[in-house]
CSV table of C-alpha atoms in Angstrom, one decimal:
chain,number,residue,atom,x,y,z
L,1,MET,CA,67.1,99.8,170.8
L,2,LEU,CA,68.4,96.5,169.2
L,3,VAL,CA,66.9,95.4,165.9
L,4,VAL,CA,67.4,91.8,164.7
L,5,CYS,CA,66.8,90.4,161.3
L,6,ILE,CA,66.4,86.4,161.2
L,7,LYS,CA,66.6,85.3,157.3
L,8,GLY,CA,68.2,82.8,155.3
L,9,GLY,CA,70.2,81.2,158.1
L,10,TRP,CA,71.5,84.4,159.3
L,11,LEU,CA,70.8,86.5,162.3
L,12,ARG,CA,71.8,90.1,161.5
L,13,TYR,CA,71.6,92.9,164.3
L,14,ALA,CA,72.1,96.6,164.8
L,15,GLN,CA,72.1,98.6,168.0
L,16,ALA,CA,70.9,102.2,167.4
L,17,ASP,CA,70.0,105.4,169.5
L,18,VAL,CA,66.9,107.0,168.2
L,19,SER,CA,66.2,110.4,168.7
L,20,GLY,CA,62.9,111.8,167.1
L,21,ARG,CA,63.1,111.0,163.3
L,22,GLY,CA,67.0,110.6,163.6
L,23,PHE,CA,69.2,107.7,164.7
L,24,GLU,CA,72.9,106.7,165.5
L,25,ILE,CA,74.2,103.2,164.7
L,26,ASN,CA,76.2,101.9,167.8
L,27,CYS,CA,76.9,98.4,166.7
L,28,LEU,CA,76.3,96.2,163.4
L,29,GLY,CA,77.0,92.7,162.7
L,30,SER,CA,75.9,89.1,161.7
L,31,LEU,CA,76.3,85.7,162.7
L,32,SER,CA,75.3,82.2,161.1
L,33,LEU,CA,72.7,80.2,162.6
L,34,PRO,CA,72.9,76.4,162.7
L,35,PRO,CA,71.2,74.6,160.1
L,36,GLU,CA,68.7,73.0,162.5
L,37,LEU,CA,67.4,76.4,163.9
L,38,SER,CA,64.2,76.1,161.9
L,39,PRO,CA,60.4,76.4,163.3
L,40,LEU,CA,59.7,73.0,161.1
L,41,LYS,CA,62.4,70.9,162.8
L,42,LEU,CA,62.5,71.9,166.1
L,43,LYS,CA,59.8,71.5,168.8
L,44,SER,CA,59.2,74.4,171.0
L,45,SER,CA,61.7,73.9,174.0
L,46,ASP,CA,64.6,73.2,171.3
L,47,LEU,CA,63.5,76.2,169.3
L,48,GLU,CA,63.7,78.4,172.3
L,49,GLY,CA,67.0,77.2,173.5
L,50,GLN,CA,68.6,77.4,169.9
L,51,LEU,CA,67.1,81.1,169.8
L,52,GLN,CA,68.4,81.9,173.2
L,53,LYS,CA,71.9,81.0,172.2
L,54,ALA,CA,71.8,83.2,169.3
L,55,PHE,CA,70.6,86.2,171.2
L,56,LYS,CA,73.2,85.3,174.1
L,57,ARG,CA,75.9,85.5,171.3
L,58,VAL,CA,74.5,89.2,170.2
L,59,ALA,CA,74.3,90.1,173.8
L,60,ASP,CA,77.7,89.5,174.6
L,61,VAL,CA,79.1,91.7,171.6
L,62,LEU,CA,76.9,94.8,172.1
L,63,GLU,CA,78.9,97.8,173.1
L,64,LYS,CA,76.3,98.7,175.7
L,65,PRO,CA,73.4,97.1,177.2
L,66,ASP,CA,70.1,97.6,175.8
L,67,ARG,CA,66.5,96.8,176.7
L,68,GLU,CA,64.0,97.0,173.8
L,69,VAL,CA,64.2,94.3,170.9
L,70,PHE,CA,62.6,94.6,167.6
L,71,VAL,CA,62.6,91.4,165.6
L,72,SER,CA,62.0,90.9,161.7
L,73,MET,CA,61.4,87.1,160.4
L,74,ASP,CA,61.7,85.8,157.0
L,75,ARG,CA,58.8,83.5,155.4
L,76,GLU,CA,60.2,80.4,156.9
L,77,TRP,CA,59.1,81.7,160.0
L,78,ILE,CA,56.0,84.0,159.4
L,79,ASP,CA,53.6,83.5,156.8
L,80,CYS,CA,52.1,86.6,155.0
L,81,THR,CA,48.7,86.9,153.2
L,82,LEU,CA,47.3,90.1,151.7
L,83,LEU,CA,43.6,90.6,152.5
L,84,ARG,CA,40.8,93.0,151.5
L,85,SER,CA,38.4,94.4,153.8
L,86,ASP,CA,36.0,97.5,153.6
L,87,ALA,CA,37.8,100.5,155.2
L,88,ILE,CA,34.6,101.7,157.0
L,89,LEU,CA,34.4,98.4,159.1
L,90,ASP,CA,35.1,98.8,162.9
L,91,GLU,CA,38.3,96.9,164.0
L,92,ALA,CA,36.5,94.3,165.8
L,93,THR,CA,34.2,93.6,163.1
L,94,LYS,CA,37.4,93.6,160.4
L,95,GLU,CA,39.4,91.5,162.7
L,96,SER,CA,36.7,88.8,162.9
L,97,TYR,CA,36.3,88.7,159.0
L,98,LEU,CA,39.7,88.2,158.5
L,99,ARG,CA,40.2,85.4,161.0
L,100,TRP,CA,37.5,83.7,159.2
L,101,ILE,CA,39.0,84.0,155.8
L,102,LEU,CA,42.2,82.6,157.3
L,103,ALA,CA,40.5,79.8,159.1
L,104,GLU,CA,39.2,78.8,155.7
L,105,ARG,CA,42.4,78.8,154.3
L,106,TRP,CA,44.3,76.9,156.9
L,107,GLY,CA,41.7,74.3,157.6
L,108,THR,CA,43.1,72.2,160.7
L,109,LEU,CA,46.5,73.9,161.0
L,110,TRP,CA,44.5,77.1,162.2
L,111,ASN,CA,44.0,75.4,165.4
L,112,THR,CA,47.8,75.8,166.4
L,113,SER,CA,48.5,79.0,164.5
L,114,ALA,CA,49.0,82.4,165.9
L,115,VAL,CA,48.1,85.5,163.8
L,116,PHE,CA,48.6,89.0,164.0
L,117,PHE,CA,47.6,91.9,161.4
L,118,GLN,CA,49.2,95.0,159.9
L,119,THR,CA,47.0,97.6,158.0
L,120,VAL,CA,48.9,99.1,154.7
L,121,PRO,CA,48.3,102.5,153.5
L,122,ASN,CA,45.3,102.5,151.3
L,123,GLY,CA,45.5,106.1,149.6
L,124,GLY,CA,42.3,107.3,150.8
L,125,GLY,CA,40.5,104.2,149.0
L,126,GLU,CA,37.3,102.7,150.4
L,127,GLU,CA,39.2,99.2,150.2
L,128,GLU,CA,41.6,98.5,153.1
L,129,LEU,CA,44.6,96.0,152.7
L,130,THR,CA,45.7,94.2,155.7
L,131,VAL,CA,48.7,92.1,155.8
L,132,ALA,CA,47.7,89.0,157.8
L,133,CYS,CA,51.0,87.4,159.5
L,134,THR,CA,50.5,83.8,160.5
L,135,THR,CA,52.9,81.8,162.7
L,136,THR,CA,52.7,79.3,165.6
L,137,GLU,CA,52.4,80.1,168.9
L,138,HIS,CA,56.0,78.1,169.9
L,139,VAL,CA,57.6,80.8,167.6
L,140,ILE,CA,56.2,83.8,169.0
L,141,GLU,CA,57.1,82.1,172.8
L,142,GLY,CA,60.3,81.1,171.7
L,143,VAL,CA,61.2,84.4,170.4
L,144,LYS,CA,59.8,86.1,173.7
L,145,SER,CA,61.6,83.6,176.0
L,146,ALA,CA,65.0,84.1,174.4
L,147,ILE,CA,64.7,87.7,174.4
L,148,ASN,CA,64.0,87.8,178.0
L,149,GLY,CA,66.4,85.0,178.7
L,150,VAL,CA,69.2,87.6,178.0
L,151,GLY,CA,67.6,90.5,180.1
L,152,CYS,CA,66.1,92.2,177.4
L,153,VAL,CA,62.2,93.0,176.3
L,154,PRO,CA,60.6,91.9,173.2
L,155,ALA,CA,58.9,95.0,171.9
L,156,TRP,CA,58.1,94.3,168.2
L,157,LEU,CA,57.9,91.1,165.9
L,158,GLU,CA,57.0,91.5,161.9
L,159,PRO,CA,57.7,89.8,158.5
L,160,ASN,CA,60.9,90.9,156.6
L,161,SER,CA,58.3,91.8,153.8
L,162,LEU,CA,57.0,94.8,156.0
L,163,SER,CA,60.4,96.1,157.3
L,164,ILE,CA,61.4,96.1,153.8
L,165,TYR,CA,58.4,98.0,152.5
L,166,ARG,CA,58.8,100.8,155.6
L,167,THR,CA,62.4,101.2,154.3
L,168,VAL,CA,61.1,101.7,150.4
L,169,MET,CA,58.6,104.0,151.5
L,170,ALA,CA,61.1,106.1,153.7
L,171,SER,CA,63.2,106.2,150.3
L,172,ASP,CA,60.4,107.1,147.9
L,173,ASP,CA,60.9,110.4,145.8
L,174,GLY,CA,57.6,110.6,144.3
L,175,LYS,CA,58.9,110.5,140.8
L,176,HIS,CA,57.3,107.4,139.7
L,177,SER,CA,53.8,105.9,140.2
L,178,LYS,CA,54.4,102.4,140.2
L,179,THR,CA,57.2,100.5,142.4
L,180,ILE,CA,58.5,97.0,142.4
L,181,VAL,CA,60.4,95.9,145.2
L,182,ALA,CA,62.4,92.9,144.4
L,183,ALA,CA,64.5,91.1,147.3
L,184,ALA,CA,66.7,88.5,146.5
L,185,ARG,CA,66.1,84.6,147.7
L,186,GLU,CA,67.9,81.8,146.1
L,187,THR,CA,66.6,81.4,142.4
L,188,VAL,CA,63.6,83.5,142.8
L,189,LEU,CA,62.6,87.1,143.5
L,190,ASP,CA,60.1,88.0,146.5
L,191,VAL,CA,58.5,91.2,145.2
L,192,GLN,CA,56.0,93.7,146.3
L,193,PHE,CA,54.0,95.8,143.9
L,194,ILE,CA,53.4,99.3,145.0
L,195,ASP,CA,51.1,102.0,143.7
L,196,ARG,CA,52.4,105.5,144.9
L,197,VAL,CA,52.4,104.3,148.6
L,198,ARG,CA,49.7,101.6,148.5
L,199,LEU,CA,50.9,98.0,148.4
L,200,ARG,CA,48.8,96.5,145.9
L,201,SER,CA,50.1,92.9,145.6
L,202,PHE,CA,53.2,90.7,146.3
L,203,GLY,CA,54.3,87.5,145.2
L,204,THR,CA,57.4,85.7,143.3
L,205,LEU,CA,59.2,86.5,140.1
L,206,SER,CA,61.5,84.4,138.0
L,207,LEU,CA,64.2,85.6,135.9
L,208,ARG,CA,65.1,83.6,132.9
L,209,SER,CA,66.6,84.9,129.5
L,210,GLY,CA,66.7,88.6,130.6
L,211,LYS,CA,63.0,88.5,131.4
L,212,VAL,CA,61.1,88.5,134.5
L,213,LYS,CA,57.8,86.5,134.9
L,214,CYS,CA,55.2,86.2,137.7
L,215,VAL,CA,55.4,82.8,139.5
L,216,SER,CA,52.8,83.8,142.1
L,217,VAL,CA,50.8,86.8,143.1
L,218,GLN,CA,48.6,87.9,146.1
L,219,GLY,CA,46.4,91.0,145.9
L,220,ASP,CA,45.9,92.9,142.7
L,221,GLY,CA,47.2,90.7,139.8
L,222,ASP,CA,46.5,92.7,137.1
L,223,PHE,CA,48.6,95.7,138.8
L,224,ALA,CA,51.4,93.2,139.2
L,225,GLU,CA,51.3,92.1,135.4
L,226,ARG,CA,51.4,95.8,134.2
L,227,CYS,CA,54.6,96.5,136.5
L,228,VAL,CA,56.3,93.3,135.3
L,229,GLU,CA,55.5,94.1,131.6
L,230,GLU,CA,56.8,97.6,132.1
L,231,TRP,CA,59.8,96.2,133.7
L,232,ASN,CA,60.1,93.8,130.9
L,233,GLY,CA,59.9,96.5,128.3
L,234,TYR,CA,62.7,98.6,129.9
L,235,LEU,CA,65.1,95.5,130.2
L,236,ASP,CA,64.4,95.1,126.3
L,237,ASP,CA,65.5,98.7,125.6
L,238,SER,CA,67.2,100.6,128.4
L,239,ASP,CA,66.4,104.1,126.6
L,240,LYS,CA,62.8,104.0,127.7
L,241,SER,CA,62.1,105.9,130.7
L,242,PRO,CA,59.0,104.1,132.3
L,243,ASP,CA,57.0,105.5,135.1
L,244,LEU,CA,58.3,102.7,137.2
L,245,ARG,CA,60.9,102.2,139.7
L,246,VAL,CA,62.7,99.0,140.7
L,247,VAL,CA,64.0,98.6,144.2
L,248,LEU,CA,66.6,95.8,144.7
L,249,THR,CA,66.7,94.6,148.2
L,250,GLY,CA,68.9,91.9,149.5
L,251,GLU,CA,72.2,90.5,148.1
L,252,PHE,CA,72.6,89.5,144.4
L,253,SER,CA,75.5,87.8,142.7
L,254,ARG,CA,77.1,90.2,140.2
L,255,GLN,CA,75.4,88.2,137.2
L,256,ARG,CA,72.1,88.3,138.5
L,257,PHE,CA,72.4,91.8,139.4
L,258,ARG,CA,73.4,92.8,135.9
L,259,ALA,CA,70.6,90.7,134.4
L,260,ILE,CA,68.2,92.4,136.6
L,261,LYS,CA,69.3,95.8,136.4
L,262,GLY,CA,69.8,96.1,132.6
L,263,ASP,CA,72.6,97.6,130.7
L,264,LYS,CA,72.1,101.2,131.3
L,265,SER,CA,73.8,102.6,134.7
L,266,GLY,CA,72.5,105.6,136.7
L,267,ASP,CA,69.2,105.2,135.0
L,268,GLY,CA,67.0,106.7,137.5
L,269,VAL,CA,64.7,103.4,137.5
L,270,THR,CA,66.6,100.8,139.3
L,271,VAL,CA,67.6,101.6,143.0
L,272,VAL,CA,69.7,99.5,145.1
L,273,ILE,CA,69.1,100.4,149.0
L,274,ASP,CA,72.3,99.5,151.0
L,275,PRO,CA,71.6,101.4,154.3
L,276,PHE,CA,75.0,100.9,156.1
L,277,PRO,CA,78.7,100.8,155.4
L,278,ARG,CA,80.0,97.5,154.3
L,279,ALA,CA,83.5,97.6,155.8
L,280,ASP,CA,82.2,95.1,158.8
L,281,ILE,CA,80.5,92.5,156.8
L,282,SER,CA,82.8,90.8,154.8
L,283,ALA,CA,82.6,87.4,156.9
L,284,ASP,CA,79.6,86.1,155.1
L,285,GLY,CA,81.0,87.0,151.8
L,286,SER,CA,79.0,90.2,151.2
L,287,LEU,CA,81.8,92.1,149.5
L,288,HIS,CA,81.5,89.6,146.6
L,289,LYS,CA,78.0,90.7,146.0
L,290,LYS,CA,75.7,93.6,144.9
L,291,GLY,CA,73.0,94.9,147.7
L,292,SER,CA,72.8,94.8,151.4
L,293,PRO,CA,71.7,92.2,153.9
L,294,PHE,CA,70.7,94.9,156.3
L,295,VAL,CA,67.6,96.6,154.6
L,296,GLU,CA,65.2,94.9,157.0
L,297,LEU,CA,67.2,96.2,160.1
L,298,LEU,CA,66.7,99.8,158.9
L,299,GLY,CA,63.3,99.1,158.5
L,300,LEU,CA,62.8,98.1,162.2
L,301,ILE,CA,64.8,101.3,163.2
L,302,GLN,CA,62.4,103.5,161.2
L,303,ARG,CA,59.5,101.6,163.0
L,304,ARG,CA,60.6,103.7,166.0
L,305,ALA,CA,62.3,106.7,164.5
L,306,ARG,CA,59.2,108.3,163.0
């Protein structure tokens, strides 16, 4: 399988042979994308052409031909909304209800939108949480056409946040009841708040003067605030042992990394996911940073290896 992550002006990819729950990486790399490659800047035909050029560059360096392609894209390409529904609803009724909520939210833009849903574990509760992934038809068609154009088959598309969620859950040791997943993005953190295996909320945090603060939250705001309060308490006093795991994904400058992690190393609270060797990715400056830009790729591989 070939897995591709498009995020922050980069296309990162890995080719893997998957057998059962195991896999072997054959090829791993990244390439920069032109600044004009954006769903907001390009019309459908131009977007398809730019994407096909990018996928062809990847296909040209693969060690062997591949067929199925799994793709993860960031919030510029796919918007995510966390929606609640009754777990006992049948699928057709639930989807109709969720589409009505989204139509109310998007207004006139809804007519040009494309949406797909992914349900996340609810821990056996009566309420079910669904991630509504909204994009445009020309993005979906552009990705499909670009992949088909290099002789491959589009097999899966999802937002970066769900790729990261899958990776984090696979690494969970069960020692903490609460998890904050913090993904580096420019001057803020994109975060997920997880109760055991259940995604309770997600949003954005700022980091100032050694404190994290909620900027925006979707889902259970009270749970998010409790997690943030516990994290700030730990940053104030790293001798505390909170019932909290903080998982850092993406790349952080060393200064930002120290501010987020606190003073205590090897603390069992803060975890950095770095799934692949870093020797081959120095071209994009990664050796000067902490963390990994490839976490989403592991999540896509785990979609198949399960």
